[in-house]
Amino acid sequence: MMHEHPQARLVKGEGLVLPRVAIVGAPNVGKSRLFNRLTGSRSIVHDRPGVTRDRIEAPCEWAGRQFLVVDTGGLVPGEADEITKGVEQQVLRGVEQAALLLFVVDGRAGRTPLDEVLGSLLRKSGRTVLLVVNKVDAEGQEGRLAEFFPLGFRDPLPVSAEEGRGLDALLDRVLGFFPEPEDGSADSPDRPRCLKLAVVGRPNVGKSTLFNRLAGEERAVVSSVPGTTRDPVKAEFRHCGRTYQVVDTAGLRRKAPSEGEDVEVQSMARALAAAKEADLVLAVLDACEPATHQDLAVIGTCIRIRRPLLVVLNKIDRLPDPVDLDRVIESMRGRLHFSSEVPVVPASARKGSGVDRVLNLLHSLAHECARKIPTPDLNAALEAAVRRRSPSARDRVPKFYYITQTGTFPPSFLIFTNGALIDTPYRRYLTREFRESLGFKLAPVSLRFRKRS
């Protein structure tokens, strides 16, 4: 089991301008394992080459200083397939944005022709490059470093990301490239917290395209090949004065992959974890296809784990007839009969149309989810609802004593009762009444009941 380096812990870094350190190299040299060690993250690690495709970022702190570490896919210049070309574009963007490059090579395999091609490419980039010889697992193996001198980078560092060897020296060298941070770079403590936003959906509905549109740059590889995204990819953006951390996730499937598809299993598990940890969720559907059982399963999962949700009906630019849009939305709402309060927003992530409306509704949803209702208003709403319709009972009649708010995102409330059974229809009635009387038009409302002691 991987453990993070003891002093390289994960930090928020929110409000700070952090230098970027990009990890680059050929496939399967241990870049993601090194990334996990430095940041305490859990990017997918596998012996199969090419598992990492997008740029994954996470902050790291060492000796009281902070910087961003960027994990990139394995670079194979000249390959022509769609995904490999997309990975190459992501790596090159990571190189452009980085202040320092960690060029990782495999100390066991020795210098390869691909290492020489990449070394030449990185020297021409104009960026500072630190050569990291990975998989040097024991003392006395440092003699292998000489094999990499022809790559043209001075003072290569031997490390073992798997064993955790040599990371202290590596982190010290990294900090030596950056100036001391200026005081006062953090934001005001009164600034609203950054909200986590997960983009979920079945494979190939346009999640990564929407993610890139929100992030304002091509951060995730976009491909017609289902399952392109594997690790959750994160980026921040601001809208209406609030900061969001948007997470692009792997496509969720109704049926889990077979046991042999362990990378896909890990990807789906991380997508579900990202949805559970998110404050808000964008569920993306394809407007050109009828809602499938997979779509309903994805939305049903979000509702079951009580995540505030917007449904984005993507690819409206590909509808054969724009007049069909109203019919498609009507059909979608019909299929979502069990969650009619969830807004359905038509958009084209590729063209950008409708994205402003998605952002505005997202802002309204976040505002509703953050509301804290005064206790007197809650009790007045409860009393009014009970007056309009009394609970029925076979044996003992339920009595409601008082209500209190217990949380936000989503707004959650606890009603204290005499312990009598409250049937499902009445629970739904009270939820509808609270949504209407308290002005929750978009946010889900969670009601729980407890016997007063």
Short mmCIF file of C-alpha atoms in Angstrom, two decimals:
data_model
loop_
_atom_site.label_atom_id
_atom_site.label_comp_id
_atom_site.label_asym_id
_atom_site.label_seq_id
_atom_site.Cartn_x
_atom_site.Cartn_y
_atom_site.Cartn_z
CA MET A 1 0.00 0.00 0.00
CA MET A 2 1.28 3.44 -0.96
CA HIS A 3 2.04 5.94 1.82
CA GLU A 4 2.77 9.61 1.25
CA HIS A 5 6.17 10.97 2.16
CA PRO A 6 5.97 11.86 5.88
CA GLN A 7 6.66 15.58 5.44
CA ALA A 8 5.18 16.11 1.96
CA ARG A 9 1.59 16.52 3.00
CA LEU A 10 -1.41 17.66 0.99
CA VAL A 11 -2.43 21.29 1.53
CA LYS A 12 -5.29 23.36 0.17
CA GLY A 13 -3.25 26.16 -1.30
CA GLU A 14 -6.48 28.12 -1.87
CA GLY A 15 -5.85 31.81 -2.50
CA LEU A 16 -2.11 31.31 -3.06
CA VAL A 17 -0.24 31.67 -6.31
CA LEU A 18 1.74 28.44 -6.30
CA PRO A 19 4.55 27.56 -8.72
CA ARG A 20 3.92 24.51 -10.89
CA VAL A 21 6.27 21.52 -11.01
CA ALA A 22 5.39 19.18 -13.89
CA ILE A 23 6.40 15.51 -13.89
CA VAL A 24 7.14 14.38 -17.45
CA GLY A 25 8.68 11.34 -19.09
CA ALA A 26 8.07 8.23 -21.15
CA PRO A 27 5.22 5.84 -20.29
CA ASN A 28 5.62 3.52 -17.30
CA VAL A 29 8.68 5.14 -15.70
CA GLY A 30 6.85 5.77 -12.39
CA LYS A 31 5.56 9.35 -12.85
CA SER A 32 2.20 8.74 -11.13
CA ARG A 33 3.81 6.85 -8.26
CA LEU A 34 6.18 9.78 -7.71
CA PHE A 35 3.22 12.19 -7.91
CA ASN A 36 1.36 10.19 -5.26
CA ARG A 37 4.42 10.16 -2.99
CA LEU A 38 4.96 13.92 -3.21
CA THR A 39 1.32 14.99 -2.81
CA GLY A 40 -0.30 12.20 -0.80
CA SER A 41 -2.74 11.72 -3.69
CA ARG A 42 -4.06 8.44 -5.04
CA SER A 43 -3.71 8.66 -8.81
CA ILE A 44 -4.20 5.31 -10.49
CA VAL A 45 -0.92 3.38 -10.67
CA HIS A 46 -0.62 0.34 -12.93
CA ASP A 47 2.11 -1.59 -14.72
CA ARG A 48 0.26 -1.05 -18.00
CA PRO A 49 1.76 1.90 -19.93
CA GLY A 50 -0.47 4.87 -20.73
CA VAL A 51 -2.84 4.71 -17.75
CA THR A 52 -2.48 8.44 -16.99
CA ARG A 53 -3.94 10.62 -19.76
CA ASP A 54 -4.95 13.99 -18.33
CA ARG A 55 -3.00 16.56 -16.34
CA ILE A 56 -3.61 15.89 -12.65
CA GLU A 57 -2.67 18.63 -10.17
CA ALA A 58 -2.27 18.55 -6.39
CA PRO A 59 -0.49 20.87 -3.94
CA CYS A 60 2.47 19.79 -1.84
CA GLU A 61 4.15 21.37 1.19
CA TRP A 62 7.79 20.87 2.13
CA ALA A 63 9.78 22.76 4.78
CA GLY A 64 6.93 25.24 5.18
CA ARG A 65 6.85 26.06 1.45
CA GLN A 66 4.14 25.13 -1.05
CA PHE A 67 4.02 24.30 -4.74
CA LEU A 68 1.74 22.49 -7.21
CA VAL A 69 2.77 19.13 -8.61
CA VAL A 70 1.39 18.20 -12.05
CA ASP A 71 1.22 14.57 -13.16
CA THR A 72 1.17 14.10 -16.94
CA GLY A 73 0.65 11.18 -19.29
CA GLY A 74 3.52 9.27 -20.85
CA LEU A 75 4.87 11.24 -23.81
CA VAL A 76 5.36 9.33 -27.07
CA PRO A 77 6.05 11.89 -29.84
CA GLY A 78 4.90 10.97 -33.31
CA GLU A 79 2.11 8.55 -32.35
CA ALA A 80 -0.99 9.19 -34.44
CA ASP A 81 -3.96 7.69 -32.55
CA GLU A 82 -6.53 10.09 -31.12
CA ILE A 83 -5.92 9.50 -27.41
CA THR A 84 -2.11 9.54 -27.65
CA LYS A 85 -2.24 12.83 -29.56
CA GLY A 86 -4.54 14.24 -26.89
CA VAL A 87 -2.17 13.11 -24.14
CA GLU A 88 0.74 14.75 -25.98
CA GLN A 89 -1.16 18.05 -26.16
CA GLN A 90 -1.86 17.88 -22.42
CA VAL A 91 1.80 17.19 -21.65
CA LEU A 92 2.96 20.09 -23.81
CA ARG A 93 0.50 22.45 -22.09
CA GLY A 94 1.78 21.22 -18.74
CA VAL A 95 5.34 21.99 -19.87
CA GLU A 96 4.34 25.49 -20.99
CA GLN A 97 2.69 26.31 -17.66
CA ALA A 98 5.36 24.80 -15.39
CA ALA A 99 8.15 26.70 -13.69
CA LEU A 100 10.15 23.47 -13.27
CA LEU A 101 10.12 20.09 -15.04
CA LEU A 102 10.93 16.79 -13.35
CA PHE A 103 12.13 14.58 -16.21
CA VAL A 104 11.64 11.02 -14.89
CA VAL A 105 13.56 8.10 -16.39
CA ASP A 106 13.66 4.42 -15.47
CA GLY A 107 16.89 3.49 -13.66
CA ARG A 108 16.23 -0.23 -14.07
CA ALA A 109 15.60 -0.13 -17.81
CA GLY A 110 18.46 2.30 -18.49
CA ARG A 111 18.58 5.07 -21.08
CA THR A 112 16.24 4.43 -24.02
CA PRO A 113 15.92 6.02 -27.47
CA LEU A 114 12.61 7.55 -26.31
CA ASP A 115 14.40 9.17 -23.34
CA GLU A 116 16.81 10.77 -25.80
CA VAL A 117 13.96 12.11 -27.96
CA LEU A 118 12.19 13.53 -24.90
CA GLY A 119 15.42 14.99 -23.52
CA SER A 120 15.95 16.89 -26.77
CA LEU A 121 12.35 18.12 -26.70
CA LEU A 122 12.62 19.33 -23.09
CA ARG A 123 15.93 21.12 -23.69
CA LYS A 124 14.24 23.11 -26.46
CA SER A 125 11.30 24.02 -24.19
CA GLY A 126 13.28 26.74 -22.40
CA ARG A 127 12.14 25.41 -19.01
CA THR A 128 14.38 24.41 -16.12
CA VAL A 129 14.68 20.62 -16.09
CA LEU A 130 15.68 18.39 -13.17
CA LEU A 131 16.54 14.83 -14.23
CA VAL A 132 15.08 12.23 -11.81
CA VAL A 133 16.30 8.65 -12.14
CA ASN A 134 13.52 6.54 -10.64
CA LYS A 135 13.50 2.90 -9.49
CA VAL A 136 16.94 3.15 -7.83
CA ASP A 137 15.77 0.97 -4.97
CA ALA A 138 18.97 0.32 -2.99
CA GLU A 139 22.22 1.96 -2.01
CA GLY A 140 25.07 1.19 -4.35
CA GLN A 141 22.90 1.46 -7.45
CA GLU A 142 23.74 5.13 -7.96
CA GLY A 143 26.37 4.08 -10.50
CA ARG A 144 23.53 3.77 -13.00
CA LEU A 145 23.28 7.57 -13.09
CA ALA A 146 26.26 7.82 -15.44
CA GLU A 147 24.22 6.10 -18.15
CA PHE A 148 21.91 9.12 -18.29
CA PHE A 149 24.60 11.85 -18.54
CA PRO A 150 24.35 11.91 -22.37
CA LEU A 151 20.79 13.26 -22.01
CA GLY A 152 22.43 16.61 -21.27
CA PHE A 153 21.06 17.42 -17.80
CA ARG A 154 23.45 18.02 -14.92
CA ASP A 155 23.28 16.43 -11.46
CA PRO A 156 20.62 13.71 -11.95
CA LEU A 157 18.91 12.64 -8.72
CA PRO A 158 18.40 8.95 -7.84
CA VAL A 159 15.04 8.15 -6.21
CA SER A 160 12.70 5.26 -5.62
CA ALA A 161 9.11 6.42 -5.66
CA GLU A 162 8.00 2.91 -4.70
CA GLU A 163 10.27 2.71 -1.64
CA GLY A 164 10.31 6.43 -0.81
CA ARG A 165 14.09 6.79 -1.15
CA GLY A 166 15.70 10.08 -2.14
CA LEU A 167 12.58 12.22 -1.84
CA ASP A 168 14.06 14.56 0.81
CA ALA A 169 16.89 15.54 -1.53
CA LEU A 170 14.47 15.89 -4.44
CA LEU A 171 12.15 18.22 -2.53
CA ASP A 172 15.08 20.30 -1.28
CA ARG A 173 16.30 20.70 -4.86
CA VAL A 174 12.81 21.68 -6.03
CA LEU A 175 12.50 24.44 -3.41
CA GLY A 176 15.91 25.77 -4.41
CA PHE A 177 14.49 26.84 -7.78
CA PHE A 178 11.75 29.08 -6.29
CA PRO A 179 11.99 32.41 -4.42
CA GLU A 180 10.61 32.77 -0.92
CA PRO A 181 6.85 33.60 -1.04
CA GLU A 182 5.72 37.11 -0.18
CA ASP A 183 3.64 37.66 2.95
CA GLY A 184 -0.01 38.48 2.57
CA SER A 185 -0.60 36.35 -0.51
CA ALA A 186 -3.52 34.50 1.04
CA ASP A 187 -7.09 35.59 0.52
CA SER A 188 -9.23 37.20 3.17
CA PRO A 189 -10.61 34.74 5.72
CA ASP A 190 -14.06 36.21 4.96
CA ARG A 191 -13.95 34.85 1.40
CA PRO A 192 -16.58 32.11 0.78
CA ARG A 193 -15.08 28.67 0.77
CA CYS A 194 -14.28 26.98 -2.51
CA LEU A 195 -17.11 24.65 -3.53
CA LYS A 196 -16.38 21.22 -4.97
CA LEU A 197 -18.24 20.55 -8.22
CA ALA A 198 -18.24 17.04 -9.75
CA VAL A 199 -19.05 16.42 -13.43
CA VAL A 200 -20.51 12.91 -13.78
CA GLY A 201 -22.29 10.84 -16.41
CA ARG A 202 -21.98 7.70 -18.49
CA PRO A 203 -19.07 7.43 -20.93
CA ASN A 204 -18.85 9.66 -24.01
CA VAL A 205 -21.58 12.20 -23.21
CA GLY A 206 -19.21 15.20 -23.25
CA LYS A 207 -18.13 15.49 -19.60
CA SER A 208 -14.52 16.40 -20.42
CA THR A 209 -15.60 18.96 -23.02
CA LEU A 210 -17.85 20.64 -20.45
CA PHE A 211 -15.07 20.44 -17.85
CA ASN A 212 -12.64 22.19 -20.22
CA ARG A 213 -15.25 24.84 -20.97
CA LEU A 214 -15.72 25.58 -17.26
CA ALA A 215 -11.98 25.47 -16.55
CA GLY A 216 -11.30 27.90 -19.40
CA GLU A 217 -8.58 25.70 -20.93
CA GLU A 218 -8.01 22.24 -22.41
CA ARG A 219 -7.20 20.41 -19.18
CA ALA A 220 -8.78 17.02 -19.94
CA VAL A 221 -8.21 14.84 -22.98
CA VAL A 222 -11.32 14.84 -25.20
CA SER A 223 -11.85 11.78 -27.38
CA SER A 224 -14.70 9.88 -29.02
CA VAL A 225 -13.28 6.74 -27.37
CA PRO A 226 -15.39 5.91 -24.29
CA GLY A 227 -13.46 5.70 -21.03
CA THR A 228 -10.75 8.21 -21.99
CA THR A 229 -10.86 9.90 -18.56
CA ARG A 230 -9.55 7.71 -15.72
CA ASP A 231 -8.24 9.76 -12.80
CA PRO A 232 -10.44 12.63 -11.62
CA VAL A 233 -9.05 15.87 -13.11
CA LYS A 234 -9.41 19.12 -11.12
CA ALA A 235 -9.39 22.82 -11.99
CA GLU A 236 -10.66 26.02 -10.37
CA PHE A 237 -12.81 28.78 -11.81
CA ARG A 238 -14.73 31.76 -10.43
CA HIS A 239 -18.29 32.84 -11.17
CA CYS A 240 -20.34 35.58 -9.51
CA GLY A 241 -17.72 36.04 -6.80
CA ARG A 242 -17.53 32.39 -5.78
CA THR A 243 -14.71 29.91 -6.44
CA TYR A 244 -15.46 26.39 -7.65
CA GLN A 245 -13.14 23.42 -7.88
CA VAL A 246 -14.53 21.39 -10.77
CA VAL A 247 -13.68 17.68 -11.03
CA ASP A 248 -13.96 15.72 -14.28
CA THR A 249 -14.63 12.04 -13.58
CA ALA A 250 -14.56 8.74 -15.44
CA GLY A 251 -17.76 7.59 -17.12
CA LEU A 252 -20.06 5.72 -14.76
CA ARG A 253 -21.50 2.45 -16.04
CA ARG A 254 -24.60 0.67 -14.90
CA LYS A 255 -22.70 -2.61 -14.65
CA ALA A 256 -19.22 -2.69 -13.16
CA PRO A 257 -16.37 -3.89 -15.40
CA SER A 258 -15.13 -7.44 -15.00
CA GLU A 259 -12.46 -8.24 -12.44
CA GLY A 260 -9.73 -8.14 -15.06
CA GLU A 261 -10.44 -4.50 -15.92
CA ASP A 262 -8.86 -3.21 -12.72
CA VAL A 263 -8.02 0.25 -14.12
CA GLU A 264 -11.67 0.78 -15.07
CA VAL A 265 -12.79 -0.47 -11.64
CA GLN A 266 -10.50 2.06 -9.94
CA SER A 267 -11.71 4.83 -12.28
CA MET A 268 -15.38 4.20 -11.51
CA ALA A 269 -14.71 3.97 -7.77
CA ARG A 270 -12.95 7.35 -7.85
CA ALA A 271 -15.76 8.90 -9.89
CA LEU A 272 -18.31 7.81 -7.28
CA ALA A 273 -16.04 9.05 -4.48
CA ALA A 274 -15.73 12.44 -6.22
CA ALA A 275 -19.54 12.69 -6.45
CA LYS A 276 -19.94 11.80 -2.77
CA GLU A 277 -17.35 14.39 -1.71
CA ALA A 278 -18.75 17.15 -3.95
CA ASP A 279 -20.91 20.02 -2.74
CA LEU A 280 -22.66 20.17 -6.13
CA VAL A 281 -22.97 17.78 -9.08
CA LEU A 282 -23.44 18.32 -12.82
CA ALA A 283 -24.89 15.15 -14.38
CA VAL A 284 -24.27 15.23 -18.14
CA LEU A 285 -26.61 13.50 -20.62
CA ASP A 286 -26.52 13.27 -24.42
CA ALA A 287 -29.40 15.18 -26.06
CA CYS A 288 -29.07 13.12 -29.23
CA GLU A 289 -29.89 9.84 -27.47
CA PRO A 290 -32.90 8.84 -25.37
CA ALA A 291 -32.21 8.70 -21.66
CA THR A 292 -30.78 5.28 -20.90
CA HIS A 293 -30.87 3.12 -17.80
CA GLN A 294 -27.25 4.19 -17.26
CA ASP A 295 -28.30 7.86 -17.24
CA LEU A 296 -31.08 7.19 -14.76
CA ALA A 297 -28.73 5.10 -12.61
CA VAL A 298 -26.18 7.96 -12.50
CA ILE A 299 -28.83 10.53 -11.55
CA GLY A 300 -30.45 8.10 -9.12
CA THR A 301 -27.08 7.57 -7.41
CA CYS A 302 -26.62 11.34 -6.97
CA ILE A 303 -30.13 11.68 -5.52
CA ARG A 304 -29.62 8.69 -3.23
CA ILE A 305 -26.43 10.18 -1.76
CA ARG A 306 -28.29 13.53 -1.49
CA ARG A 307 -26.06 15.62 -3.72
CA PRO A 308 -27.45 18.94 -5.00
CA LEU A 309 -27.78 18.29 -8.73
CA LEU A 310 -28.14 19.95 -12.13
CA VAL A 311 -28.76 17.84 -15.23
CA VAL A 312 -26.97 19.17 -18.32
CA LEU A 313 -28.54 18.00 -21.57
CA ASN A 314 -25.42 18.24 -23.73
CA LYS A 315 -24.80 18.17 -27.52
CA ILE A 316 -27.91 20.17 -28.48
CA ASP A 317 -25.88 21.52 -31.43
CA ARG A 318 -26.03 18.03 -32.95
CA LEU A 319 -29.81 17.69 -32.89
CA PRO A 320 -31.07 17.19 -36.47
CA ASP A 321 -33.83 19.75 -35.91
CA PRO A 322 -33.56 22.53 -33.27
CA VAL A 323 -37.34 22.37 -32.90
CA ASP A 324 -36.83 18.94 -31.36
CA LEU A 325 -35.21 20.54 -28.28
CA ASP A 326 -38.47 21.18 -26.43
CA ARG A 327 -39.60 17.63 -27.17
CA VAL A 328 -36.28 16.23 -25.96
CA ILE A 329 -36.45 18.23 -22.72
CA GLU A 330 -40.07 17.17 -22.17
CA SER A 331 -39.10 13.53 -22.72
CA MET A 332 -36.18 13.88 -20.34
CA ARG A 333 -38.36 15.37 -17.62
CA GLY A 334 -40.80 12.51 -18.13
CA ARG A 335 -38.02 9.99 -17.65
CA LEU A 336 -36.93 11.84 -14.49
CA HIS A 337 -40.38 11.66 -12.94
CA PHE A 338 -38.91 10.50 -9.63
CA SER A 339 -36.88 13.73 -9.36
CA SER A 340 -38.97 16.41 -11.05
CA GLU A 341 -37.39 19.19 -8.96
CA VAL A 342 -33.99 18.60 -10.59
CA PRO A 343 -33.45 21.28 -13.28
CA VAL A 344 -32.65 20.11 -16.82
CA VAL A 345 -30.45 22.59 -18.71
CA PRO A 346 -29.86 22.28 -22.49
CA ALA A 347 -26.33 23.15 -23.58
CA SER A 348 -23.57 22.53 -26.06
CA ALA A 349 -20.23 22.26 -24.29
CA ARG A 350 -18.47 22.08 -27.66
CA LYS A 351 -20.01 25.33 -28.96
CA GLY A 352 -20.39 27.01 -25.56
CA SER A 353 -24.12 27.69 -25.94
CA GLY A 354 -26.13 27.29 -22.74
CA VAL A 355 -23.03 27.17 -20.54
CA ASP A 356 -23.78 30.63 -19.11
CA ARG A 357 -27.20 29.38 -18.03
CA VAL A 358 -25.58 26.33 -16.43
CA LEU A 359 -23.28 28.64 -14.47
CA ASN A 360 -26.11 30.95 -13.39
CA LEU A 361 -28.27 28.05 -12.22
CA LEU A 362 -25.25 26.59 -10.47
CA HIS A 363 -24.79 29.90 -8.63
CA SER A 364 -28.48 29.91 -7.61
CA LEU A 365 -28.28 26.29 -6.47
CA ALA A 366 -25.16 27.04 -4.40
CA HIS A 367 -26.90 30.05 -2.82
CA GLU A 368 -29.93 27.96 -1.83
CA CYS A 369 -27.78 25.13 -0.47
CA ALA A 370 -25.81 27.54 1.72
CA ARG A 371 -28.92 29.10 3.33
CA LYS A 372 -29.43 28.84 7.09
CA ILE A 373 -33.07 29.24 8.11
CA PRO A 374 -33.89 30.79 11.52
CA THR A 375 -35.48 28.28 13.89
CA PRO A 376 -38.70 30.33 14.40
CA ASP A 377 -39.26 30.33 10.61
CA LEU A 378 -38.75 26.58 10.49
CA ASN A 379 -41.25 25.91 13.27
CA ALA A 380 -43.78 28.24 11.67
CA ALA A 381 -43.45 26.37 8.36
CA LEU A 382 -43.87 23.02 10.17
CA GLU A 383 -46.97 24.17 12.04
CA ALA A 384 -48.53 25.53 8.83
CA ALA A 385 -47.90 22.29 6.96
CA VAL A 386 -49.45 20.17 9.74
CA ARG A 387 -52.51 22.48 9.86
CA ARG A 388 -53.06 22.05 6.12
CA ARG A 389 -52.79 18.28 6.31
CA SER A 390 -52.62 16.19 9.46
CA PRO A 391 -50.65 12.93 9.49
CA SER A 392 -52.69 9.74 9.42
CA ALA A 393 -51.99 6.78 11.66
CA ARG A 394 -53.20 3.25 12.21
CA ASP A 395 -52.27 3.13 15.89
CA ARG A 396 -50.45 6.08 17.40
CA VAL A 397 -50.90 9.57 15.89
CA PRO A 398 -47.57 11.30 15.13
CA LYS A 399 -46.93 14.56 16.97
CA PHE A 400 -44.29 17.10 15.92
CA TYR A 401 -42.66 19.13 18.66
CA TYR A 402 -40.03 21.27 16.95
CA ILE A 403 -37.57 21.38 14.05
CA THR A 404 -33.95 22.51 13.70
CA GLN A 405 -31.52 22.84 10.80
CA THR A 406 -28.61 20.40 10.98
CA GLY A 407 -26.61 21.17 7.84
CA THR A 408 -26.17 22.71 4.41
CA PHE A 409 -25.26 21.30 0.96
CA PRO A 410 -27.96 20.07 0.94
CA PRO A 411 -30.14 21.94 3.49
CA SER A 412 -30.86 19.32 6.17
CA PHE A 413 -33.43 19.46 8.95
CA LEU A 414 -34.29 17.34 11.98
CA ILE A 415 -37.87 17.12 13.32
CA PHE A 416 -38.42 15.88 16.87
CA THR A 417 -41.55 13.72 17.30
CA ASN A 418 -43.30 11.44 19.77
CA GLY A 419 -41.79 8.42 18.02
CA ALA A 420 -44.93 7.37 16.13
CA LEU A 421 -44.46 5.94 12.64
CA ILE A 422 -44.60 8.53 9.84
CA ASP A 423 -45.48 6.97 6.50
CA THR A 424 -43.63 7.71 3.26
CA PRO A 425 -46.41 9.78 1.59
CA TYR A 426 -46.52 12.17 4.54
CA ARG A 427 -42.73 12.49 4.57
CA ARG A 428 -42.90 13.46 0.90
CA TYR A 429 -45.70 15.92 1.63
CA LEU A 430 -43.68 17.66 4.34
CA THR A 431 -40.63 17.84 2.04
CA ARG A 432 -42.71 19.47 -0.74
CA GLU A 433 -44.21 21.94 1.74
CA PHE A 434 -40.81 22.92 3.11
CA ARG A 435 -39.39 23.41 -0.37
CA GLU A 436 -42.29 25.67 -1.34
CA SER A 437 -42.73 27.66 1.86
CA LEU A 438 -39.00 28.22 2.47
CA GLY A 439 -38.14 29.05 -1.15
CA PHE A 440 -36.03 26.05 -2.13
CA LYS A 441 -36.68 25.97 -5.87
CA LEU A 442 -33.52 24.12 -6.90
CA ALA A 443 -31.91 22.65 -3.79
CA PRO A 444 -32.98 19.27 -2.44
CA VAL A 445 -34.27 19.27 1.13
CA SER A 446 -33.36 16.49 3.57
CA LEU A 447 -35.84 15.83 6.41
CA ARG A 448 -35.08 13.42 9.24
CA PHE A 449 -37.22 12.48 12.23
CA ARG A 450 -36.18 11.64 15.77
CA LYS A 451 -38.08 10.75 18.92
CA ARG A 452 -37.76 13.45 21.56
CA SER A 453 -36.03 12.03 24.61
#
